[in-house]
PDB file of C-alpha atoms in Angstrom:
ATOM      1  CA  MET L   1     -48.307 -49.279 -37.417  1.00  0.00           C
ATOM      2  CA  VAL L   2     -48.650 -46.298 -35.345  1.00  0.00           C
ATOM      3  CA  GLN L   3     -46.429 -43.435 -36.996  1.00  0.00           C
ATOM      4  CA  PRO L   4     -43.254 -42.724 -35.227  1.00  0.00           C
ATOM      5  CA  THR L   5     -44.577 -39.093 -34.510  1.00  0.00           C
ATOM      6  CA  GLU L   6     -48.007 -39.969 -33.759  1.00  0.00           C
ATOM      7  CA  LYS L   7     -49.156 -37.690 -36.420  1.00  0.00           C
ATOM      8  CA  LYS L   8     -52.842 -38.926 -36.484  1.00  0.00           C
ATOM      9  CA  ASN L   9     -52.976 -37.483 -33.083  1.00  0.00           C
ATOM     10  CA  ALA L  10     -50.880 -34.491 -33.343  1.00  0.00           C
ATOM     11  CA  THR L  11     -51.799 -30.798 -33.254  1.00  0.00           C
ATOM     12  CA  PRO L  12     -51.473 -28.836 -36.197  1.00  0.00           C
ATOM     13  CA  LYS L  13     -47.965 -27.227 -36.599  1.00  0.00           C
ATOM     14  CA  ASN L  14     -49.471 -23.992 -37.492  1.00  0.00           C
ATOM     15  CA  SER L  15     -51.543 -23.576 -34.000  1.00  0.00           C
ATOM     16  CA  LEU L  16     -51.625 -20.059 -32.818  1.00  0.00           C
ATOM     17  CA  PHE L  17     -50.948 -20.993 -29.320  1.00  0.00           C
ATOM     18  CA  PHE L  18     -47.401 -22.951 -30.492  1.00  0.00           C
ATOM     19  CA  ARG L  19     -46.594 -19.770 -32.468  1.00  0.00           C
ATOM     20  CA  MET L  20     -47.280 -17.536 -29.230  1.00  0.00           C
ATOM     21  CA  MET L  21     -45.333 -20.028 -27.099  1.00  0.00           C
ATOM     22  CA  GLN L  22     -42.424 -20.053 -29.482  1.00  0.00           C
ATOM     23  CA  TRP L  23     -42.261 -16.134 -29.402  1.00  0.00           C
ATOM     24  CA  ILE L  24     -42.542 -16.062 -25.680  1.00  0.00           C
ATOM     25  CA  ALA L  25     -39.555 -18.639 -25.150  1.00  0.00           C
ATOM     26  CA  LYS L  26     -37.548 -16.350 -27.619  1.00  0.00           C
ATOM     27  CA  LYS L  27     -38.098 -13.616 -25.173  1.00  0.00           C
ATOM     28  CA  ILE L  28     -36.506 -15.864 -22.429  1.00  0.00           C
ATOM     29  CA  VAL L  29     -33.809 -17.514 -24.143  1.00  0.00           C
ATOM     30  CA  LYS L  30     -32.170 -15.388 -26.643  1.00  0.00           C
ATOM     31  CA  GLU L  31     -30.090 -16.683 -29.487  1.00  0.00           C
ATOM     32  CA  PRO L  32     -27.073 -18.278 -28.585  1.00  0.00           C
ATOM     33  CA  GLU L  33     -23.650 -17.876 -30.631  1.00  0.00           C
ATOM     34  CA  PHE L  34     -22.815 -20.723 -32.898  1.00  0.00           C
ATOM     35  CA  VAL L  35     -18.640 -21.080 -33.337  1.00  0.00           C
ATOM     36  CA  TRP L  36     -17.945 -23.405 -35.876  1.00  0.00           C
ATOM     37  CA  LYS L  37     -14.209 -24.669 -35.667  1.00  0.00           C
ATOM     38  CA  THR L  38     -14.627 -26.532 -38.631  1.00  0.00           C
ATOM     39  CA  ASP L  39     -15.970 -26.583 -42.265  1.00  0.00           C
ATOM     40  CA  GLN L  40     -19.860 -26.555 -42.236  1.00  0.00           C
ATOM     41  CA  PRO L  41     -21.331 -29.586 -43.795  1.00  0.00           C
ATOM     42  CA  ASP L  42     -22.653 -29.583 -47.530  1.00  0.00           C
ATOM     43  CA  GLU L  43     -24.326 -32.949 -47.002  1.00  0.00           C
ATOM     44  CA  PRO L  44     -26.666 -34.052 -43.809  1.00  0.00           C
ATOM     45  CA  ALA L  45     -25.192 -34.937 -41.037  1.00  0.00           C
ATOM     46  CA  ILE L  46     -25.737 -35.927 -37.341  1.00  0.00           C
ATOM     47  CA  PHE L  47     -24.648 -33.302 -34.820  1.00  0.00           C
ATOM     48  CA  VAL L  48     -23.766 -34.625 -31.131  1.00  0.00           C
ATOM     49  CA  CYS L  49     -24.305 -32.368 -28.319  1.00  0.00           C
ATOM     50  CA  ASN L  50     -24.316 -32.434 -24.694  1.00  0.00           C
ATOM     51  CA  HIS L  51     -27.684 -32.192 -22.991  1.00  0.00           C
ATOM     52  CA  THR L  52     -27.440 -29.597 -20.397  1.00  0.00           C
ATOM     53  CA  LYS L  53     -30.624 -29.682 -18.556  1.00  0.00           C
ATOM     54  CA  ILE L  54     -33.302 -28.155 -21.043  1.00  0.00           C
ATOM     55  CA  TYR L  55     -31.003 -25.290 -22.430  1.00  0.00           C
ATOM     56  CA  ALA L  56     -29.284 -26.767 -25.450  1.00  0.00           C
ATOM     57  CA  PRO L  57     -32.651 -28.916 -26.593  1.00  0.00           C
ATOM     58  CA  THR L  58     -34.475 -25.472 -26.437  1.00  0.00           C
ATOM     59  CA  CYS L  59     -32.044 -23.328 -27.865  1.00  0.00           C
ATOM     60  CA  LEU L  60     -31.623 -25.930 -30.684  1.00  0.00           C
ATOM     61  CA  PHE L  61     -35.461 -25.922 -31.573  1.00  0.00           C
ATOM     62  CA  LEU L  62     -35.990 -22.238 -31.505  1.00  0.00           C
ATOM     63  CA  TYR L  63     -32.794 -21.407 -33.493  1.00  0.00           C
ATOM     64  CA  ARG L  64     -31.690 -24.418 -35.553  1.00  0.00           C
ATOM     65  CA  LYS L  65     -34.891 -25.954 -36.787  1.00  0.00           C
ATOM     66  CA  GLU L  66     -33.372 -27.360 -39.639  1.00  0.00           C
ATOM     67  CA  TRP L  67     -31.471 -29.775 -36.978  1.00  0.00           C
ATOM     68  CA  ARG L  68     -34.131 -32.098 -36.455  1.00  0.00           C
ATOM     69  CA  MET L  69     -34.146 -33.754 -32.839  1.00  0.00           C
ATOM     70  CA  TRP L  70     -33.795 -37.022 -31.585  1.00  0.00           C
ATOM     71  CA  SER L  71     -36.014 -37.415 -28.584  1.00  0.00           C
ATOM     72  CA  ASN L  72     -37.689 -40.186 -26.320  1.00  0.00           C
ATOM     73  CA  ASN L  73     -40.476 -41.593 -27.618  1.00  0.00           C
ATOM     74  CA  PHE L  74     -42.180 -41.354 -23.900  1.00  0.00           C
ATOM     75  CA  PHE L  75     -43.172 -37.594 -24.539  1.00  0.00           C
ATOM     76  CA  LEU L  76     -45.269 -38.352 -27.451  1.00  0.00           C
ATOM     77  CA  ASN L  77     -47.979 -39.984 -25.552  1.00  0.00           C
ATOM     78  CA  LYS L  78     -49.652 -39.043 -22.417  1.00  0.00           C
ATOM     79  CA  LYS L  79     -49.795 -42.386 -20.848  1.00  0.00           C
ATOM     80  CA  SER L  80     -46.052 -43.089 -21.460  1.00  0.00           C
ATOM     81  CA  CYS L  81     -45.320 -39.293 -20.567  1.00  0.00           C
ATOM     82  CA  LYS L  82     -47.087 -39.538 -17.196  1.00  0.00           C
ATOM     83  CA  GLU L  83     -45.337 -43.121 -16.372  1.00  0.00           C
ATOM     84  CA  HIS L  84     -41.925 -41.651 -17.340  1.00  0.00           C
ATOM     85  CA  LEU L  85     -42.166 -38.609 -15.123  1.00  0.00           C
ATOM     86  CA  LEU L  86     -43.623 -40.258 -12.167  1.00  0.00           C
ATOM     87  CA  ASN L  87     -41.451 -43.453 -12.290  1.00  0.00           C
ATOM     88  CA  LYS L  88     -37.998 -41.835 -13.720  1.00  0.00           C
ATOM     89  CA  VAL L  89     -37.773 -37.992 -13.728  1.00  0.00           C
ATOM     90  CA  LEU L  90     -39.728 -37.311 -10.420  1.00  0.00           C
ATOM     91  CA  ALA L  91     -39.439 -40.597  -8.570  1.00  0.00           C
ATOM     92  CA  ASN L  92     -37.711 -39.286  -5.738  1.00  0.00           C
ATOM     93  CA  ARG L  93     -39.206 -35.841  -5.686  1.00  0.00           C
ATOM     94  CA  SER L  94     -41.545 -33.902  -3.290  1.00  0.00           C
ATOM     95  CA  CYS L  95     -45.490 -34.794  -3.470  1.00  0.00           C
ATOM     96  CA  TRP L  96     -46.326 -31.400  -4.863  1.00  0.00           C
ATOM     97  CA  LEU L  97     -43.711 -31.574  -7.432  1.00  0.00           C
ATOM     98  CA  ARG L  98     -45.163 -35.032  -8.830  1.00  0.00           C
ATOM     99  CA  GLY L  99     -48.711 -33.526  -8.448  1.00  0.00           C
ATOM    100  CA  LEU L 100     -47.374 -30.611 -10.884  1.00  0.00           C
ATOM    101  CA  GLY L 101     -45.654 -32.789 -13.155  1.00  0.00           C
ATOM    102  CA  LYS L 102     -49.277 -34.610 -13.558  1.00  0.00           C
ATOM    103  CA  MET L 103     -50.441 -31.539 -14.581  1.00  0.00           C
ATOM    104  CA  LEU L 104     -48.064 -30.576 -17.130  1.00  0.00           C
ATOM    105  CA  VAL L 105     -48.070 -33.996 -19.033  1.00  0.00           C
ATOM    106  CA  PRO L 106     -50.611 -32.510 -21.851  1.00  0.00           C
ATOM    107  CA  LEU L 107     -48.946 -29.785 -22.271  1.00  0.00           C
ATOM    108  CA  ILE L 108     -45.314 -31.402 -22.537  1.00  0.00           C
ATOM    109  CA  VAL L 109     -46.962 -34.111 -25.179  1.00  0.00           C
ATOM    110  CA  TYR L 110     -48.491 -30.926 -27.265  1.00  0.00           C
ATOM    111  CA  VAL L 111     -45.215 -29.212 -27.269  1.00  0.00           C
ATOM    112  CA  TYR L 112     -43.109 -32.452 -28.364  1.00  0.00           C
ATOM    113  CA  ARG L 113     -45.705 -33.201 -31.043  1.00  0.00           C
ATOM    114  CA  HIS L 114     -45.271 -29.970 -32.245  1.00  0.00           C
ATOM    115  CA  ILE L 115     -41.548 -30.096 -32.181  1.00  0.00           C
ATOM    116  CA  ASP L 116     -41.887 -33.292 -34.352  1.00  0.00           C
ATOM    117  CA  PRO L 117     -38.857 -35.246 -32.998  1.00  0.00           C
ATOM    118  CA  ILE L 118     -37.342 -38.550 -34.197  1.00  0.00           C
ATOM    119  CA  PRO L 119     -38.761 -40.874 -31.607  1.00  0.00           C
ATOM    120  CA  VAL L 120     -35.995 -42.947 -29.871  1.00  0.00           C
ATOM    121  CA  TYR L 121     -37.308 -46.106 -29.003  1.00  0.00           C
ATOM    122  CA  ARG L 122     -35.213 -48.957 -26.803  1.00  0.00           C
ATOM    123  CA  ASP L 123     -37.115 -51.990 -27.710  1.00  0.00           C
ATOM    124  CA  GLN L 124     -38.012 -54.194 -30.821  1.00  0.00           C
ATOM    125  CA  ARG L 125     -39.437 -50.480 -32.189  1.00  0.00           C
ATOM    126  CA  VAL L 126     -36.091 -49.391 -32.527  1.00  0.00           C
ATOM    127  CA  VAL L 127     -36.268 -50.064 -36.547  1.00  0.00           C
ATOM    128  CA  THR L 128     -38.465 -47.560 -36.487  1.00  0.00           C
ATOM    129  CA  THR L 129     -36.073 -44.751 -34.882  1.00  0.00           C
ATOM    130  CA  PHE L 130     -33.542 -45.565 -37.634  1.00  0.00           C
ATOM    131  CA  ASN L 131     -36.167 -45.442 -40.517  1.00  0.00           C
ATOM    132  CA  GLU L 132     -37.084 -42.009 -39.617  1.00  0.00           C
ATOM    133  CA  ALA L 133     -33.555 -41.011 -38.963  1.00  0.00           C
ATOM    134  CA  ILE L 134     -32.422 -42.301 -42.364  1.00  0.00           C
ATOM    135  CA  ARG L 135     -35.704 -40.682 -44.108  1.00  0.00           C
ATOM    136  CA  THR L 136     -34.784 -37.445 -42.475  1.00  0.00           C
ATOM    137  CA  LEU L 137     -31.132 -37.268 -43.925  1.00  0.00           C
ATOM    138  CA  GLN L 138     -32.498 -38.435 -47.395  1.00  0.00           C
ATOM    139  CA  GLU L 139     -34.782 -35.225 -46.986  1.00  0.00           C
ATOM    140  CA  GLY L 140     -31.669 -33.399 -46.725  1.00  0.00           C
ATOM    141  CA  ARG L 141     -31.975 -32.391 -43.147  1.00  0.00           C
ATOM    142  CA  HIS L 142     -29.209 -32.369 -40.393  1.00  0.00           C
ATOM    143  CA  GLU L 143     -30.166 -34.189 -37.013  1.00  0.00           C
ATOM    144  CA  VAL L 144     -28.965 -33.491 -33.586  1.00  0.00           C
ATOM    145  CA  ILE L 145     -28.665 -35.918 -30.835  1.00  0.00           C
ATOM    146  CA  PHE L 146     -28.148 -35.961 -27.031  1.00  0.00           C
ATOM    147  CA  PRO L 147     -26.770 -39.205 -25.967  1.00  0.00           C
ATOM    148  CA  GLU L 148     -25.407 -39.048 -22.677  1.00  0.00           C
ATOM    149  CA  ARG L 149     -26.193 -41.548 -20.144  1.00  0.00           C
ATOM    150  CA  THR L 150     -27.284 -40.208 -16.379  1.00  0.00           C
ATOM    151  CA  GLU L 151     -24.613 -42.323 -14.562  1.00  0.00           C
ATOM    152  CA  GLY L 152     -20.736 -43.072 -14.737  1.00  0.00           C
ATOM    153  CA  GLU L 153     -17.810 -40.852 -14.999  1.00  0.00           C
ATOM    154  CA  PHE L 154     -18.617 -37.397 -15.801  1.00  0.00           C
ATOM    155  CA  ARG L 155     -16.056 -34.734 -17.185  1.00  0.00           C
ATOM    156  CA  TYR L 156     -18.343 -32.293 -18.880  1.00  0.00           C
ATOM    157  CA  ILE L 157     -20.681 -34.886 -20.338  1.00  0.00           C
ATOM    158  CA  TYR L 158     -21.471 -38.364 -19.246  1.00  0.00           C
ATOM    159  CA  GLU L 159     -20.416 -41.400 -21.456  1.00  0.00           C
ATOM    160  CA  PHE L 160     -22.670 -41.651 -24.483  1.00  0.00           C
ATOM    161  CA  ASN L 161     -25.311 -44.664 -25.305  1.00  0.00           C
ATOM    162  CA  ARG L 162     -23.744 -46.318 -28.149  1.00  0.00           C
ATOM    163  CA  GLY L 163     -26.845 -47.144 -30.359  1.00  0.00           C
ATOM    164  CA  PHE L 164     -26.957 -43.930 -32.489  1.00  0.00           C
ATOM    165  CA  ALA L 165     -23.785 -44.435 -33.958  1.00  0.00           C
ATOM    166  CA  MET L 166     -25.256 -47.809 -35.770  1.00  0.00           C
ATOM    167  CA  MET L 167     -26.706 -45.183 -38.212  1.00  0.00           C
ATOM    168  CA  GLY L 168     -23.302 -45.087 -40.023  1.00  0.00           C
ATOM    169  CA  PRO L 169     -23.452 -48.615 -41.306  1.00  0.00           C
ATOM    170  CA  LEU L 170     -27.161 -48.417 -41.710  1.00  0.00           C
ATOM    171  CA  TYR L 171     -27.177 -45.098 -43.797  1.00  0.00           C
ATOM    172  CA  TYR L 172     -24.253 -46.439 -45.774  1.00  0.00           C
ATOM    173  CA  LYS L 173     -25.996 -49.462 -46.906  1.00  0.00           C
ATOM    174  CA  ARG L 174     -29.234 -47.772 -47.969  1.00  0.00           C
ATOM    175  CA  THR L 175     -27.471 -45.010 -49.872  1.00  0.00           C
ATOM    176  CA  GLY L 176     -23.819 -45.685 -50.312  1.00  0.00           C
ATOM    177  CA  LYS L 177     -23.089 -42.101 -48.407  1.00  0.00           C
ATOM    178  CA  LEU L 178     -20.515 -42.068 -45.287  1.00  0.00           C
ATOM    179  CA  LEU L 179     -22.361 -40.425 -42.476  1.00  0.00           C
ATOM    180  CA  ARG L 180     -20.635 -37.515 -40.686  1.00  0.00           C
ATOM    181  CA  TYR L 181     -20.821 -36.919 -36.954  1.00  0.00           C
ATOM    182  CA  TYR L 182     -20.093 -33.601 -35.529  1.00  0.00           C
ATOM    183  CA  PRO L 183     -19.098 -33.180 -31.798  1.00  0.00           C
ATOM    184  CA  VAL L 184     -20.939 -29.961 -30.303  1.00  0.00           C
ATOM    185  CA  TYR L 185     -20.370 -28.512 -26.956  1.00  0.00           C
ATOM    186  CA  CYS L 186     -23.236 -26.352 -25.496  1.00  0.00           C
ATOM    187  CA  CYS L 187     -21.523 -24.026 -22.938  1.00  0.00           C
ATOM    188  CA  GLN L 188     -24.694 -22.585 -21.300  1.00  0.00           C
ATOM    189  CA  ASP L 189     -22.708 -20.362 -19.292  1.00  0.00           C
ATOM    190  CA  HIS L 190     -21.502 -18.426 -22.102  1.00  0.00           C
ATOM    191  CA  GLU L 191     -24.387 -18.764 -24.287  1.00  0.00           C
ATOM    192  CA  ARG L 192     -22.338 -20.771 -26.852  1.00  0.00           C
ATOM    193  CA  PHE L 193     -22.515 -23.761 -29.218  1.00  0.00           C
ATOM    194  CA  ILE L 194     -19.205 -24.908 -30.560  1.00  0.00           C
ATOM    195  CA  VAL L 195     -18.861 -27.380 -33.311  1.00  0.00           C
ATOM    196  CA  GLY L 196     -15.633 -29.265 -33.859  1.00  0.00           C
ATOM    197  CA  ASP L 197     -14.267 -31.639 -36.338  1.00  0.00           C
ATOM    198  CA  SER L 198     -16.332 -34.363 -37.521  1.00  0.00           C
ATOM    199  CA  ILE L 199     -15.829 -38.077 -37.593  1.00  0.00           C
ATOM    200  CA  SER L 200     -17.314 -40.456 -40.283  1.00  0.00           C
ATOM    201  CA  TYR L 201     -18.323 -44.165 -40.596  1.00  0.00           C
ATOM    202  CA  ASP L 202     -15.586 -46.105 -42.081  1.00  0.00           C
ATOM    203  CA  PRO L 203     -16.868 -48.981 -43.789  1.00  0.00           C
ATOM    204  CA  SER L 204     -13.517 -50.529 -44.188  1.00  0.00           C
ATOM    205  CA  LEU L 205     -13.301 -51.443 -40.413  1.00  0.00           C
ATOM    206  CA  PRO L 206     -15.653 -53.905 -38.761  1.00  0.00           C
ATOM    207  CA  ALA L 207     -19.365 -52.546 -38.342  1.00  0.00           C
ATOM    208  CA  LYS L 208     -19.604 -54.146 -34.777  1.00  0.00           C
ATOM    209  CA  GLU L 209     -16.690 -51.965 -33.567  1.00  0.00           C
ATOM    210  CA  GLU L 210     -17.567 -48.576 -35.277  1.00  0.00           C
ATOM    211  CA  PRO L 211     -20.042 -47.389 -32.789  1.00  0.00           C
ATOM    212  CA  GLU L 212     -17.221 -47.667 -29.850  1.00  0.00           C
ATOM    213  CA  ARG L 213     -14.728 -45.838 -32.226  1.00  0.00           C
ATOM    214  CA  ILE L 214     -17.283 -43.166 -33.342  1.00  0.00           C
ATOM    215  CA  CYS L 215     -18.343 -42.338 -29.843  1.00  0.00           C
ATOM    216  CA  ARG L 216     -15.096 -42.358 -27.983  1.00  0.00           C
ATOM    217  CA  TYR L 217     -13.986 -39.820 -30.822  1.00  0.00           C
ATOM    218  CA  LEU L 218     -17.154 -37.396 -30.166  1.00  0.00           C
ATOM    219  CA  GLU L 219     -16.788 -37.803 -26.505  1.00  0.00           C
ATOM    220  CA  ASN L 220     -13.048 -36.815 -26.218  1.00  0.00           C
ATOM    221  CA  ALA L 221     -13.821 -33.935 -28.955  1.00  0.00           C
ATOM    222  CA  ILE L 222     -16.625 -32.657 -27.107  1.00  0.00           C
ATOM    223  CA  ARG L 223     -14.374 -32.485 -23.727  1.00  0.00           C
ATOM    224  CA  ALA L 224     -11.705 -30.778 -25.691  1.00  0.00           C
ATOM    225  CA  LEU L 225     -14.135 -27.800 -27.097  1.00  0.00           C
ATOM    226  CA  ALA L 226     -15.425 -27.729 -23.441  1.00  0.00           C
ATOM    227  CA  ASP L 227     -11.782 -27.041 -22.143  1.00  0.00           C
ATOM    228  CA  ALA L 228     -10.984 -24.800 -24.898  1.00  0.00           C
ATOM    229  CA  GLU L 229     -14.041 -22.462 -23.293  1.00  0.00           C
ATOM    230  CA  GLY L 230     -11.643 -21.547 -20.213  1.00  0.00           C
ATOM    231  CA  PRO L 231     -13.475 -21.493 -16.901  1.00  0.00           C
ATOM    232  CA  HIS L 232     -17.215 -21.776 -16.883  1.00  0.00           C
ATOM    233  CA  LYS L 233     -20.083 -23.192 -15.038  1.00  0.00           C
ATOM    234  CA  VAL L 234     -20.805 -26.743 -16.172  1.00  0.00           C
ATOM    235  CA  VAL L 235     -24.486 -27.872 -16.378  1.00  0.00           C
ATOM    236  CA  VAL L 236     -24.873 -31.468 -15.896  1.00  0.00           C
ATOM    237  CA  TYR L 237     -27.465 -33.613 -17.558  1.00  0.00           C
ATOM    238  CA  GLY L 238     -29.953 -35.173 -15.363  1.00  0.00           C
TER     239      GLY L 238
END
């Protein structure tokens, strides 16, 4: 089976070129403020954040490397990355922009392989996603996910995909520990990430109903964090 991060094809993480890219990125994107409105976790947890466009993922990779990201698997392979860009991201864009997208595919894949995300699959390979996520937590690392859909009602965030919340029962079954999820609002306008009170998986409740309970809490908590920021420009995912 191909490894989830396709490490056999990955460029070494200590490559000089990638280190230079990070250095340049930090000159362009300064370190944001991280505001904790709750106690910081002493056990590995999942941080659930609004996506913005690329600001939130970029900041969290540059300045919170201990938080391993979940990311679409498309970006780890040149063929799937090209198909995703042309058929989804750039489907209705101009010819020159689609042409630029094609040219950038190798660079995008190069960057994502260095980031080494937890690859998100939405087919029978989803078990790979969960196994990699559980292994990462067992290694003591936090994880961050941007689970917004790109459709439906919008108030600061779109409704979340529910699949990631199945990590609760899976992690509990594997380790006997209660996994905690922390709501995070990225306010790009104020250059701040605000972390709110967490919610944990509850094994006494029906496992099939837990994803809905957890996601509804996180959605409402992130909106409350955004409300508390006062007037600001909201950056929409998609």
